[in-house]
Structure formats: C-alpha cells, structure tokens
Short mmCIF file of C-alpha atoms in Angstrom, two decimals:
data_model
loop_
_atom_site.label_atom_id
_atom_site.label_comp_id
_atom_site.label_asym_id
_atom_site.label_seq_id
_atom_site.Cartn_x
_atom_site.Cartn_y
_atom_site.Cartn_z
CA UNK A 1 119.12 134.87 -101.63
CA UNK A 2 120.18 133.99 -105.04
CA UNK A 3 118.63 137.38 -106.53
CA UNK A 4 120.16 140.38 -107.90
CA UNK A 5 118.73 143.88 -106.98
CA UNK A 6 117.13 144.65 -110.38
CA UNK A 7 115.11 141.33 -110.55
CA UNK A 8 113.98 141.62 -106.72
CA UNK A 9 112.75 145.16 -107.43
CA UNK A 10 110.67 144.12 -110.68
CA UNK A 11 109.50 141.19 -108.81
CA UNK A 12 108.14 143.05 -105.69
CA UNK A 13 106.83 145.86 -107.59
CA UNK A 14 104.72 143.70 -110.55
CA UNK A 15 103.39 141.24 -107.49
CA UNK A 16 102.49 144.80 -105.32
CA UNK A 17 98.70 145.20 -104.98
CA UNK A 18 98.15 148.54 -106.62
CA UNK A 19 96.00 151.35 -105.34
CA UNK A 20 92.39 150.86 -107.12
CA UNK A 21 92.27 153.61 -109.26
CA UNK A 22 88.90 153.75 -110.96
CA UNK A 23 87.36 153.70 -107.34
CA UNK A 24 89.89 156.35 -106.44
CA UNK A 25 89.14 158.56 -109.23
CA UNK A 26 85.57 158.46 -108.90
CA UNK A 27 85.66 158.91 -105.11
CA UNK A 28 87.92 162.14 -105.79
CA UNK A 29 85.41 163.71 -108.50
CA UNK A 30 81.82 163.17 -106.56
CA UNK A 31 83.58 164.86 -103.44
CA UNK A 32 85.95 166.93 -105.10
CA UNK A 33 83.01 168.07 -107.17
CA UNK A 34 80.67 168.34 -104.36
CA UNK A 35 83.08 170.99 -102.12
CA UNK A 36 83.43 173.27 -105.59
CA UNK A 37 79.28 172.93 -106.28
CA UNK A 38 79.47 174.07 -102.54
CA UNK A 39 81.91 176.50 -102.60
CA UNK A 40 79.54 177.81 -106.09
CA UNK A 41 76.48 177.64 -103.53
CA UNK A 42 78.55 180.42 -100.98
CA UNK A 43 79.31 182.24 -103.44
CA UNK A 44 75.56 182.74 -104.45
CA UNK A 45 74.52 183.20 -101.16
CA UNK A 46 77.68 185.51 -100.46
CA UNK A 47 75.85 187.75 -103.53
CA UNK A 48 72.62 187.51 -102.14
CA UNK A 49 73.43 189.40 -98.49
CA UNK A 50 74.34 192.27 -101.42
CA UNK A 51 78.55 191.70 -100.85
CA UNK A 52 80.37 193.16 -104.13
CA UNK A 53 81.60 189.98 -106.42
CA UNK A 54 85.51 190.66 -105.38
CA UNK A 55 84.62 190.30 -101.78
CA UNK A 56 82.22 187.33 -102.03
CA UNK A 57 85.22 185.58 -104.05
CA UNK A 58 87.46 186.16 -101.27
CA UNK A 59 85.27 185.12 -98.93
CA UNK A 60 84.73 181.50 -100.64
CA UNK A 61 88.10 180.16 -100.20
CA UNK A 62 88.54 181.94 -96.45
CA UNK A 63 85.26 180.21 -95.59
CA UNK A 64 86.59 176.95 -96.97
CA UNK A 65 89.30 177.09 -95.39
CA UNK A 66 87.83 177.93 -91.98
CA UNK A 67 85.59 174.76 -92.50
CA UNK A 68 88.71 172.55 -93.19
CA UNK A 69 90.91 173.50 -90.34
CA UNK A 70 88.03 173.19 -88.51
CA UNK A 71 87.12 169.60 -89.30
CA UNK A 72 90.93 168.81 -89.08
CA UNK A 73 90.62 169.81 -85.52
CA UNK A 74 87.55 167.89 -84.56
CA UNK A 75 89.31 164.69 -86.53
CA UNK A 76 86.85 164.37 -88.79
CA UNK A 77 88.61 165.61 -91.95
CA UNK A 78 91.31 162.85 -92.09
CA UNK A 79 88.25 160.59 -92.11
CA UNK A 80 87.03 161.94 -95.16
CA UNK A 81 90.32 162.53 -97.17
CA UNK A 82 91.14 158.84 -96.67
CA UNK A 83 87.84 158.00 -98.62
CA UNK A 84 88.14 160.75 -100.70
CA UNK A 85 91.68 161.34 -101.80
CA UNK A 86 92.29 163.96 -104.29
CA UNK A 87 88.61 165.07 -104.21
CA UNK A 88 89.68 167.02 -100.95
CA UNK A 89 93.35 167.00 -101.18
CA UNK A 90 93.27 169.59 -104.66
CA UNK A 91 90.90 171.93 -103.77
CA UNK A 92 91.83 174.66 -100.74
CA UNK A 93 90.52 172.55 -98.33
CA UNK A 94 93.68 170.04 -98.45
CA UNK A 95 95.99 172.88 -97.85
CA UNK A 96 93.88 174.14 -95.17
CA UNK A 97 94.19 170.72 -93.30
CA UNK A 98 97.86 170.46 -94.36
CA UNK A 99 98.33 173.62 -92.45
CA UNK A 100 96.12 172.51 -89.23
CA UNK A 101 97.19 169.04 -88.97
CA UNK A 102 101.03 169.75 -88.14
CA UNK A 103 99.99 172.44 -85.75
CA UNK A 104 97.56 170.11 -83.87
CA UNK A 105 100.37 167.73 -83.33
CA UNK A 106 103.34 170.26 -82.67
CA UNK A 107 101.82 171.90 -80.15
CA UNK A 108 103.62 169.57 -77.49
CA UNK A 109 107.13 171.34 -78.67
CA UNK A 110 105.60 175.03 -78.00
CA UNK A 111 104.12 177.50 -79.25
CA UNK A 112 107.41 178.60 -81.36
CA UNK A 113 109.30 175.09 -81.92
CA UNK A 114 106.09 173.46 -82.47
CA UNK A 115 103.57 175.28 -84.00
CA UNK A 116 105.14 178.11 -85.21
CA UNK A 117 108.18 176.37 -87.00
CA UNK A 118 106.44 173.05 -88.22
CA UNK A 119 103.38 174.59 -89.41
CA UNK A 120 104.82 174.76 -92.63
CA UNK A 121 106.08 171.10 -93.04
CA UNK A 122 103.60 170.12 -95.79
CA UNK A 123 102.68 173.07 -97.21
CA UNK A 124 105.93 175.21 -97.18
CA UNK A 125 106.91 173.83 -100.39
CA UNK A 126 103.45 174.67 -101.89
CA UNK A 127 103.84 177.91 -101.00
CA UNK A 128 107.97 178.22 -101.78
CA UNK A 129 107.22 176.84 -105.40
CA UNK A 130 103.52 178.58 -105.97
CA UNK A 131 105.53 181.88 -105.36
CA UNK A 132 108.37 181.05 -107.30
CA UNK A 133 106.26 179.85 -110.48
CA UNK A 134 103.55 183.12 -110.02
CA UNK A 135 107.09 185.15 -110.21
CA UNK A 136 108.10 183.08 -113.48
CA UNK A 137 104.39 183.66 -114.87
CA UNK A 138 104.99 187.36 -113.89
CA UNK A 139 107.98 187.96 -116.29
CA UNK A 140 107.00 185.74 -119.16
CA UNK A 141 103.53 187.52 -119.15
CA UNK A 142 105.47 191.27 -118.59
CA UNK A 143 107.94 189.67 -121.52
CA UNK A 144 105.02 189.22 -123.61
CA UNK A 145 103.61 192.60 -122.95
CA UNK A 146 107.05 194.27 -124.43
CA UNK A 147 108.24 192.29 -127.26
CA UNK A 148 104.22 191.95 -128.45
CA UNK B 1 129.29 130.29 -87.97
CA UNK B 2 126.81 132.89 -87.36
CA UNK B 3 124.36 130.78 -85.29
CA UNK B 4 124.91 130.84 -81.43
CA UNK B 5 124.21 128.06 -79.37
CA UNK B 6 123.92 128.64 -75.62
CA UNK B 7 125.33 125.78 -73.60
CA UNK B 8 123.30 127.87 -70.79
CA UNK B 9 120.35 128.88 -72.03
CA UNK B 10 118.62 131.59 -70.10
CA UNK B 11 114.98 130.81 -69.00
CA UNK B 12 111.99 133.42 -69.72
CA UNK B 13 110.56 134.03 -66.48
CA UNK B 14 108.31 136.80 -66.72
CA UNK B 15 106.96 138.62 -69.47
CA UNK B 16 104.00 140.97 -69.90
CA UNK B 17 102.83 143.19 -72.70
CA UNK B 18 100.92 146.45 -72.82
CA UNK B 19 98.83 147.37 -76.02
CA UNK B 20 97.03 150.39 -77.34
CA UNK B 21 92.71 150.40 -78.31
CA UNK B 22 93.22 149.45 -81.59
CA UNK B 23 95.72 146.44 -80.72
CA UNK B 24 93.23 145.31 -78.04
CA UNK B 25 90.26 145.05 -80.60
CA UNK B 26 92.60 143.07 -82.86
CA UNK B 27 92.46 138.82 -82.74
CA UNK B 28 94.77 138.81 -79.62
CA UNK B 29 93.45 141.45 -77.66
CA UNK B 30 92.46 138.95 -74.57
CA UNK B 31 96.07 137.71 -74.18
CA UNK B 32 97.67 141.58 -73.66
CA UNK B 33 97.71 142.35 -70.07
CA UNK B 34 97.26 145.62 -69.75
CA UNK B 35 95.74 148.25 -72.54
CA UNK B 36 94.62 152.17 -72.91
CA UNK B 37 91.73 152.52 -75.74
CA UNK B 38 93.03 155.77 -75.92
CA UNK B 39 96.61 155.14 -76.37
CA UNK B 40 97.44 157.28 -74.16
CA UNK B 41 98.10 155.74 -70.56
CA UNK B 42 97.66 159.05 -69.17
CA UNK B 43 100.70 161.00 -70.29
CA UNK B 44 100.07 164.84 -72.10
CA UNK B 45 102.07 163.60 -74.85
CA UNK B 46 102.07 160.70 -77.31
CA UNK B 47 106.33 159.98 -76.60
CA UNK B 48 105.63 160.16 -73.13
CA UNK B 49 103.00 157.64 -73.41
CA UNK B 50 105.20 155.47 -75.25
CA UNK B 51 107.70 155.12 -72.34
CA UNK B 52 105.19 154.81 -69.95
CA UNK B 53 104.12 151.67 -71.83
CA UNK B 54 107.63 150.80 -71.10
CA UNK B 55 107.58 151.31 -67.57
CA UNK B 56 104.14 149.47 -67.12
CA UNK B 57 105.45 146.22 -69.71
CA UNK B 58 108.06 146.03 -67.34
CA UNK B 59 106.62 146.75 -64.21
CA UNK B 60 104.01 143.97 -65.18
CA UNK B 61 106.73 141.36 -66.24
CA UNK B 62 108.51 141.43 -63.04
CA UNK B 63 105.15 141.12 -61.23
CA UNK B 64 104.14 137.97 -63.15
CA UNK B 65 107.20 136.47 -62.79
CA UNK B 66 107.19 137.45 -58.76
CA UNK B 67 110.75 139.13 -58.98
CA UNK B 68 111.39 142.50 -57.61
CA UNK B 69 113.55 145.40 -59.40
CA UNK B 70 116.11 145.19 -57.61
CA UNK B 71 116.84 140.73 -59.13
CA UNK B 72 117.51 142.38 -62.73
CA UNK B 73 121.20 143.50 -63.55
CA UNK B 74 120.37 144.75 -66.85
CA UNK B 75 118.26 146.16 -69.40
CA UNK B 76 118.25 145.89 -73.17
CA UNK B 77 115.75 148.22 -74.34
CA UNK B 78 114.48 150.11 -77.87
CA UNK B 79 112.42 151.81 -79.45
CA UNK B 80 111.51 153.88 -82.88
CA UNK B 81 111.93 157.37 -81.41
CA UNK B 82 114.91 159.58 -82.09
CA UNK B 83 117.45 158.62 -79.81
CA UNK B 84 115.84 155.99 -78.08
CA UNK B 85 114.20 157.96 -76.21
CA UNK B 86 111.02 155.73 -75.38
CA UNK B 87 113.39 154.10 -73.47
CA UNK B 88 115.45 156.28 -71.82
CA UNK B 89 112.55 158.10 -70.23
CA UNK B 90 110.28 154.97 -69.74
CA UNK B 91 112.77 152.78 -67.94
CA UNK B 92 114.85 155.57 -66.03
CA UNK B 93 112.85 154.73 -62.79
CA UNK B 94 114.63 151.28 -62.78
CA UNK B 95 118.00 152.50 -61.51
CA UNK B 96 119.77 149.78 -63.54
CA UNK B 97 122.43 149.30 -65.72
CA UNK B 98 120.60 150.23 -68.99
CA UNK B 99 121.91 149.09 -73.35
CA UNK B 100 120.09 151.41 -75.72
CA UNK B 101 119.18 149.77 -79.26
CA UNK B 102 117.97 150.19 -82.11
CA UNK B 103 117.11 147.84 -84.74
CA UNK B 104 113.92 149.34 -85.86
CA UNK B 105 110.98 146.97 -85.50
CA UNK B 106 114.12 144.03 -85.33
CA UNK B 107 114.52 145.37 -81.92
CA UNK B 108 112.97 143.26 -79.30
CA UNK B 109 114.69 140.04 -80.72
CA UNK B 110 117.44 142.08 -81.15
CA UNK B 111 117.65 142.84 -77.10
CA UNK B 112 116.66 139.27 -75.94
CA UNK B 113 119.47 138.27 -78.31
CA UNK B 114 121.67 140.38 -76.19
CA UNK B 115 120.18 139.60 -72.74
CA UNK B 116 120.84 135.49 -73.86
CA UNK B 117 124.09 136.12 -74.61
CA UNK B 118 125.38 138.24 -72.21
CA UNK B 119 123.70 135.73 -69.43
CA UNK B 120 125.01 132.55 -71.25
CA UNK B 121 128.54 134.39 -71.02
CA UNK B 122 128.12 134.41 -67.02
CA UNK B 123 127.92 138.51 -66.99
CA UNK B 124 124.72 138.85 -66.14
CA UNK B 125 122.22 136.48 -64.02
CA UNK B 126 118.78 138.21 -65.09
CA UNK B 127 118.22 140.81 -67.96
CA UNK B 128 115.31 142.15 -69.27
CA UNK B 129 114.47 142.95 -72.98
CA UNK B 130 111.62 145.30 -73.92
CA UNK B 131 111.12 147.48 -76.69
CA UNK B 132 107.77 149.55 -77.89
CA UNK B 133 106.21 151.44 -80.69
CA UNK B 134 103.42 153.67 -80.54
CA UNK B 135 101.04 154.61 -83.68
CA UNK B 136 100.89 158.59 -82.78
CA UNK B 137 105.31 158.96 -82.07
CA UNK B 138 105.83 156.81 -84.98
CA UNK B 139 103.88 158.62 -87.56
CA UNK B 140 104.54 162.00 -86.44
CA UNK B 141 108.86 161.46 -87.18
CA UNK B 142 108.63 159.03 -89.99
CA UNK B 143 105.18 160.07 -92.05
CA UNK B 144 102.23 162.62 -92.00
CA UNK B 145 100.37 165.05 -89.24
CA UNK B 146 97.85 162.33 -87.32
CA UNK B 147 95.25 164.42 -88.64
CA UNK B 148 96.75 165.06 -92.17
CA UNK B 149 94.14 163.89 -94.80
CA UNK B 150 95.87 161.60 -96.92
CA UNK B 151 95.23 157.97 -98.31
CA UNK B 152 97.49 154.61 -97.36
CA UNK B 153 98.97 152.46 -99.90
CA UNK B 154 98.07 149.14 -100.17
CA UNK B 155 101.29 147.39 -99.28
CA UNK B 156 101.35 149.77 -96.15
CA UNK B 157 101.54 149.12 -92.88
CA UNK B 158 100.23 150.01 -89.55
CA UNK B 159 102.68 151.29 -86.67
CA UNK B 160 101.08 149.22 -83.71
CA UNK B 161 100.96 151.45 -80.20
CA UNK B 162 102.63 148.42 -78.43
CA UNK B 163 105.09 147.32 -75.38
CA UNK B 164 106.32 143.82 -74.61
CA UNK B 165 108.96 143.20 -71.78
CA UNK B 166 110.86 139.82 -71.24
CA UNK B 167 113.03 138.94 -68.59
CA UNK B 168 115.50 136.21 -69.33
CA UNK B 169 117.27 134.76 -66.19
CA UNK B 170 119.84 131.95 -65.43
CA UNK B 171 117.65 129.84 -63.73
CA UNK B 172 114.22 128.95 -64.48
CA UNK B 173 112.28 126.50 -65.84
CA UNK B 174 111.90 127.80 -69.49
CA UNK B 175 110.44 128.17 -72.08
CA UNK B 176 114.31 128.52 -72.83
CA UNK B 177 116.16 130.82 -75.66
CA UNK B 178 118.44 127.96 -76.97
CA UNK B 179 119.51 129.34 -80.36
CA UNK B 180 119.99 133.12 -81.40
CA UNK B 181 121.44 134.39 -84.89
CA UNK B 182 122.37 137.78 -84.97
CA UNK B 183 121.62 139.08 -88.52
CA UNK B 184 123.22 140.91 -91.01
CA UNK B 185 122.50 144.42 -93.02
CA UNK B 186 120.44 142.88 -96.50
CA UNK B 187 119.72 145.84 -99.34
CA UNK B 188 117.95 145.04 -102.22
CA UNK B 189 117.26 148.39 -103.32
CA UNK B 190 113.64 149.10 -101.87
CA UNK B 191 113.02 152.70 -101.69
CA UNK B 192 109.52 152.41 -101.27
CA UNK B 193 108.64 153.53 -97.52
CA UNK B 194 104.99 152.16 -98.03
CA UNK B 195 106.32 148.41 -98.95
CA UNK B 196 108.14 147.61 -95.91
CA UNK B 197 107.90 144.05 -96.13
CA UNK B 198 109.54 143.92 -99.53
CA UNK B 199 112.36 145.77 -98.06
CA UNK B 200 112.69 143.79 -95.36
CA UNK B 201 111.70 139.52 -96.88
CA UNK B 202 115.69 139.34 -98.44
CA UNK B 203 116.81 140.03 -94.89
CA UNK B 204 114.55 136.96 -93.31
CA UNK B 205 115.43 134.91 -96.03
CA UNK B 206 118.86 135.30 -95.55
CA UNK B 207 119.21 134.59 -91.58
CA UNK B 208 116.60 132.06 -92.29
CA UNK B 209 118.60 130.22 -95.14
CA UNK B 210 122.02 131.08 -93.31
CA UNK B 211 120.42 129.15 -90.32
CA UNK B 212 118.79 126.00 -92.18
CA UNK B 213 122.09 125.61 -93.86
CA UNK B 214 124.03 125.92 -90.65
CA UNK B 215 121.83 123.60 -88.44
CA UNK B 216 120.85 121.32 -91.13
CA UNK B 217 117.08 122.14 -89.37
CA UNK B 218 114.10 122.01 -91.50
CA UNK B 219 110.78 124.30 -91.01
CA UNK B 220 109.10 121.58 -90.43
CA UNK B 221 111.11 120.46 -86.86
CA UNK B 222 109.04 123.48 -85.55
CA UNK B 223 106.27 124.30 -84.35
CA UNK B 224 105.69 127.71 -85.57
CA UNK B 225 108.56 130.07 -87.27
CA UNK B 226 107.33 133.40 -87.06
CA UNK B 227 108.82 136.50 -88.13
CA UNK B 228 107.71 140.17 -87.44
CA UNK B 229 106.62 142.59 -89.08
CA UNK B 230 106.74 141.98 -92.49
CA UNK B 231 102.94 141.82 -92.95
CA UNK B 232 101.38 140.68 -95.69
CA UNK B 233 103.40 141.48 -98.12
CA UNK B 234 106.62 140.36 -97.19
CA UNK B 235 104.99 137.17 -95.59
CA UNK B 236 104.07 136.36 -99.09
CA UNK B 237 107.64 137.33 -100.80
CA UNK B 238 109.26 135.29 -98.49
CA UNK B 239 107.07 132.14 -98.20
CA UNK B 240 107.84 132.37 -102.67
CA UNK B 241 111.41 133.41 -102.46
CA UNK B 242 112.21 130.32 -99.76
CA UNK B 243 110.24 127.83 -101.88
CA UNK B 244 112.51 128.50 -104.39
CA UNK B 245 115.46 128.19 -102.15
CA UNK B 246 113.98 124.61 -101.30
CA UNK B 247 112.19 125.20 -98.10
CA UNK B 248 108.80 124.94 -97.75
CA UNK B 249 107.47 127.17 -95.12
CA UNK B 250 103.53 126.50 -95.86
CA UNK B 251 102.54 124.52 -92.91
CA UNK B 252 104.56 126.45 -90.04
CA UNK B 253 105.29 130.02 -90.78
CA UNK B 254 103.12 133.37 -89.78
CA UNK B 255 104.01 137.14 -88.97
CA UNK B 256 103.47 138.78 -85.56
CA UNK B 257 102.15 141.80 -87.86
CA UNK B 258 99.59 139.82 -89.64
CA UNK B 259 98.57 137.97 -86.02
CA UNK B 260 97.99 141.36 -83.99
CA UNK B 261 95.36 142.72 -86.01
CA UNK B 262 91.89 141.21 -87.98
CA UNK B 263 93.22 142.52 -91.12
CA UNK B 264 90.05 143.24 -93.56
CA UNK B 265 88.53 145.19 -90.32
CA UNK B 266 90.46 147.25 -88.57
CA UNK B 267 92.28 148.58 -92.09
CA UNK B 268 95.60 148.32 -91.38
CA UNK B 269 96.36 147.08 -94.75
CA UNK B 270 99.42 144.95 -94.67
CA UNK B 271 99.37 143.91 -91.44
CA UNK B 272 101.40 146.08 -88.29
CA UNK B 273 104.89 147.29 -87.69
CA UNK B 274 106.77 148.56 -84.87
CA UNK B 275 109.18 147.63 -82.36
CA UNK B 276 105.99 146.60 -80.32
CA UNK B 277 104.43 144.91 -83.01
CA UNK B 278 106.51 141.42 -82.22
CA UNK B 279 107.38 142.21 -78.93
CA UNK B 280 103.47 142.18 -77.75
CA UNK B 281 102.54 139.22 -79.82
CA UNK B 282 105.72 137.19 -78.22
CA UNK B 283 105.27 138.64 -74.43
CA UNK B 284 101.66 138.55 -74.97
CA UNK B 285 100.74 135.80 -77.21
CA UNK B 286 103.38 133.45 -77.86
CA UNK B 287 104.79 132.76 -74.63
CA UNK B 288 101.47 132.11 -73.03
CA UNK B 289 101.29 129.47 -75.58
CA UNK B 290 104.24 127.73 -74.47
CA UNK B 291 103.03 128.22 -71.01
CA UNK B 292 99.90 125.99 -71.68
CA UNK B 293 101.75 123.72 -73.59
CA UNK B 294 100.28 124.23 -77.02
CA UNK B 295 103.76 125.53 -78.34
CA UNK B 296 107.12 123.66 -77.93
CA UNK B 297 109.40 124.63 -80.64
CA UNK B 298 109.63 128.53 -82.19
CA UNK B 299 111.75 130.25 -84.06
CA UNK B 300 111.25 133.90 -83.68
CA UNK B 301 112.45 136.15 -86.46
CA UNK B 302 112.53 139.72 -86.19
CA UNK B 303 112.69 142.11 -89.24
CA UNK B 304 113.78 145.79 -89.27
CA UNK B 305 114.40 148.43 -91.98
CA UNK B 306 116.60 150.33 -91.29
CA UNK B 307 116.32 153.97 -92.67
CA UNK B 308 115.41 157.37 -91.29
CA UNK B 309 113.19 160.17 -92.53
CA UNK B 310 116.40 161.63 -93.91
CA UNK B 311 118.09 159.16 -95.87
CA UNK B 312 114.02 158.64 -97.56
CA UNK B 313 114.29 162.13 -98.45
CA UNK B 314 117.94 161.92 -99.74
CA UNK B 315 116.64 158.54 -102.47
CA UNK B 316 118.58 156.10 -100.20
CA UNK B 317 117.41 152.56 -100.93
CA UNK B 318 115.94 150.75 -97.30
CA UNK B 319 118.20 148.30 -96.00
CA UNK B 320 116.86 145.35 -93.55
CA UNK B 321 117.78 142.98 -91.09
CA UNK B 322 116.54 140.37 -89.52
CA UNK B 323 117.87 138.85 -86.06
CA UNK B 324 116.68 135.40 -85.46
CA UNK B 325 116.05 133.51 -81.67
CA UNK B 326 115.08 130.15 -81.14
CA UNK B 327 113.01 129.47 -77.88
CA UNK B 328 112.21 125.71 -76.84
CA UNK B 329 110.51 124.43 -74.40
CA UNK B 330 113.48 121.87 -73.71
CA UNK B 331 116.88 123.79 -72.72
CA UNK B 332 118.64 121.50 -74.71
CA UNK B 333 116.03 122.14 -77.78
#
C-alpha cells in the first residue's frame, strides 16, 4: 500500500462516520435534566416527611444511587445510558452504575479478586483525582483565607 | 514468494459452527448448527461458555464429517482470551496433540493455514482448526462492565459470541485449501480501538496486493473474496484503497462481519469481530455453499489487530494482519 502513515490516518479519520452530536446532546439534556428535576422532586418530598434540609440533601444522591445500581443489576440501566449518554453518565447515577457494573461481572473471580479488587476499575480514578483536586481546592481556598 | 501452493491440498471434511442468540437472529442464523439464545451453553461463567462452544464446534464437525476423535492428529486452535484459554479448557477433552494461537480475529485462517501446511508437508494426515469469540469474555478484558452504561462509536464493532471448527484431512473430496499466504505485521498508526477496520484494511490490502502480484490472479477469477472482520468500515477503505492500486473488487468482495449480522437491526454498528466472527460464517455459511455447488472459487482473508488492553492504555498505535487461504472446489484450483 503505497500510503504513508500520516495520509492513511487523515484519510480514515475525515471518511469516519462521526457520532451525531445534536441528537446526542439533546438526548443527554431531556434525560439528564429529567433525573435532576427528579432528584429536585425527592428532595421536596424528603422535606415534606419533616427531615432537616442537610439530611434530605444527603438522602437525594444515596437514593439515586440506590436506584442506579439497582437498574444496573436488573440490566436495564445500560439500556438507557446507550440512548442517553451523558444525560445519565454526569449526574451520580453514572458513577453509581460504574461502580455496580464491574462488580456484577467480577463476581466469577470471588468475592475478593473479583468484586472487591475490580470494583474500582472505572471509577477509581474518579475518586483518586476528585480527592486529589478537593485537596488542591482545600489549600488554594485556606491560601486565600491567609494572604486575604 | 510468500504465497504457498500445496501440491497436496488437504480436503475439508467436516466442519460445524456454534453461534450465540444474537448471531442466530442475524441473516445466517439457519446455516449455524447449533446455538444458545442465551450465550451461555450452560456454563456459570461467560469464558467457560466460550470453550464449551469449542468443544461442541468440534464435537459437531467430527460428527458431520462421520470421523471419530481418535482420526485427528492435531489441533490448531485460538481464541481472544488471555492465554488462549478458550481453547485450552474447551478442547482439553480431546486428548490430542494441541498448537495454541493467536492472531486475534486473524485466527481461524490463521490455524487452517497451519493445519494445510503441516498436512501438505506429510506430518499430519487430519488436523482440525477452530477458534471462537464470545461477546461477554471479549468485552469484559478488552472494553467496559456488560452492564456499564456507555454509548458505541459509530465505526465500532460488535464481538460476535461465535465457534467454527474445520477439519482438514489428506484425503477427501474437497472443497480443497489450494493456496494459503501467511501475512505479515501492517501498522499504519491507528490508535483508535473503536475503528478496527481502519486498523486492520492496510493489512488486507497488502496480502491481497502481495498475492495478485504474485499469482498474476485477478478478483474477478473468483467467486467471492471475502475477508473478516473488518466490517463496514474497513470493507469500504479497502474496496477505495485497492481501486487505486488497480483492482477492482466491486463485483466479488464481502466481509464475514458485515454477512453475520442484519446491520441497521440488530445495532452492531460496523458489522462483527471476533475470532468466531469468520470462523462461523466459513464453517457455517461458506462451506455449505460450496457443498451445494453455488460456490467454486474463494479466497478467504482473515484480519486481526493485534494489540492488548495494555499497549491501548500505553498510546501504542494497533498493528494488523491479515492471513489469506484460498479454498477451491478443484484440488488443483
């Protein structure tokens, strides 16, 4: 094949279909914006049954997550995401089914090999780097507090 | 020279393949012998299920062609898992003398290559070549969680939970492997693990020019030249890229990955992959083809890329090959 690398690589990737991104994006915001109108709706009703606003806050994102690992586990969630993309990959409920889906499928290498140890696959580095930057955050905000 | 012509060209006497739900639904689903909607052929886990696919592709092979276990001398045999292991486990039962390959979805042409050869040499009277793939194995060490939400690219492809088994033997009345090519490591710096086929098209072009140059064949002296698995895709890049090379594959040329599935329906986007991709659509399709007569003259093409989950993560670029065998109806074609 008379073709260098650089002109085979611009060739494949201008003749690529490309992902449809309008339909994406609009996909991602009706869902997306349907789980946080949801997630508003607990929180109302979280008020209502007379919880204190810190607890009904943390009890949004818990129950979120509850309802993500739990569709992950029936196999409905995957069915969703690949309509919905972002819309339920961004909010909690794709790091819920990041955490669910490995241990679904691990658990034929044990409890400790599988489950335990590849639980984090996806979302280890979410949690590695959300850590790390919240430290960061930490002393520029303490930094700011001094010198200002 | 790189193209091998057997003076004794072994015969394919039995073949079978064994197919998962979604494989069985697709356009070919009537010619697989054997299938498991649920993929799962009654295993606890999705590797074992992929050697059991093995074990029946093979099992069923020797029972179509009416030979026992015991008339084979050797197996070539591979698979996507780490190690081989689809193989190892699925074809253990068979006591035989046992090559372990990998060539990625290149595979299954890649061990009736060997079984020819080594039976055109004298050192063998009857091999058997199988190789398999299955959706759930496949994803788990090279992509996402089966029940991770995510979204597909459009130049993806779909793993296909598949088994095909082949047994080549001295004597037989065909169809025959006449012609194999053994092909070479091609890298034209695809990194892209969701556009396969554009990784893998420079490697089919080259065996495929290498070999029209060599024989002094055109595409159209065949019936059907069909590689596997490029898919869509790569079918496309290298239907352009040989046009401009001077050979017009229009008429004559398809991809196992784009015949095992209905493509718009069953949304596997580019068309299937997987060392059972081609080996099912040539144990379970193609040869039945030759058996009724409607299919004389193929040239079988089977692309791999050749990476690993590691050397993805590490930036490598994805380097393919593509192994070419030549089966005729005439054992002088």
């Amino acid at each position: 094949m008379n073709m260098d690398s650089e002109t085979y690589k611009k060739f494949t990737k201008a003749r690529a279909p490309k992902s449809p991104i309008i339909k994406d994006c609009l996909r991602a915001f009706w869902v997306g914006g349907l789980i946080c109108t949801f997630a508003e709706g607990l929180l109302h009703i979280y008020k209502m049954l007379n919880m204190t606003e810190e607890n009904a806050k943390t009890l949004v994102p818990i129950t979120l997550i509850f309802l993500a690992a739990l569709l992950t586990g029936f196999g409905i969630f995957d069915d969703i995401a690949k309509y919905a993309g972002a819309g339920t990959l961004v909010p909690i409920t794709g790091f819920a089914n990041a955490m669910a889906s490995p241990a679904i499928d691990d658990k034929s290498e044990g409890l400790v090999m599988g489950v335990g140890a590849q639980m984090f696959t996806i979302a280890g580095p979410v949690i590695v780097y959300g850590v790390l930057t919240s430290v960061i955050y930490g002393v520029i905000y303490w930094l700011c507090g001094v010198i200002g | 020279m790189r193209v091998l012509r057997l003076n004794h060209a072994p015969s394919i006497v039995g073949y079978a393949a064994v197919v998962g739900g979604k494989e069985h639904e697709g356009p070919l689903g009537a010619d697989f012998d054997l299938h498991d909607d649920s993929g799962k052929f009654g295993m606890d886990t999705w590797e074992k299920s992929e050697s059991e696919m093995q074990r029946l592709a093979l099992n069923l092979a020797l029972s179509k062609g009416e030979l026992s276990y015991q008339s084979i001398d050797a197996i070539f045999a591979g698979d996507l898992m780490n190690q081989c292991t689809g193989s190892a486990y699925g074809l253990l039962s068979f006591e035989k003398p046992y090559f372990g390959l990998y060539g990625a979805c290149s595979t299954f042409a890649e061990a009736t290559m060997l079984s020819s050869l080594m039976i055109n040499a004298g050192y063998f009277r009857k091999c058997a070549a199988v190789s398999s793939s299955h959706f759930c194995s496949a994803e788990r060490q090279f992509r996402f969680p089966l029940e991770y939400g995510g979204q597909r690219a459009p130049t993806a492809q779909w793993t296909a939970t598949a088994s095909g088994a082949a047994i080549l033997s001295a004597d037989g009345n065909g169809p025959y492997v006449t012609e194999v090519m053994p092909g070479i490591i091609v890298d034209k710096g695809i990194n892209d693990i969701n556009n396969m086929g554009a990784a893998m098209a420079p490697a089919a072009i080259d065996t495929l020019t290498a070999y029209f140059t060599e024989t002094g064949k055109q595409p159209d002296d065949f019936d059907l030249i069909l590689t596997g698995d490029l898919g869509l895709e790569g079918l496309s890049i290298t239907r352009t890229l040989m046009k401009n090379e001077g050979y017009d594959l229009t008429k004559v040329y398809n991809d196992c990955g784009l015949l095992l599935y209905g493509k718009a329906s069953q949304d596997v986007h580019c068309g299937g992959s997987g060392c059972g991709c081609s080996a099912s659509v040539i144990c379970g399709h193609i040869l039945k083809r030759f058996a009724k007569g409607e299919l004389k003259n193929v040239l079988y093409l089977a692309t791999g890329a050749l990476m690993s989950p590691n050397s993805l993560k590490q930036g490598a670029t994805i380097p393919g090959i593509a192994h070419l065998v030549h089966i005729s109806s005439e054992q002088n074609g």
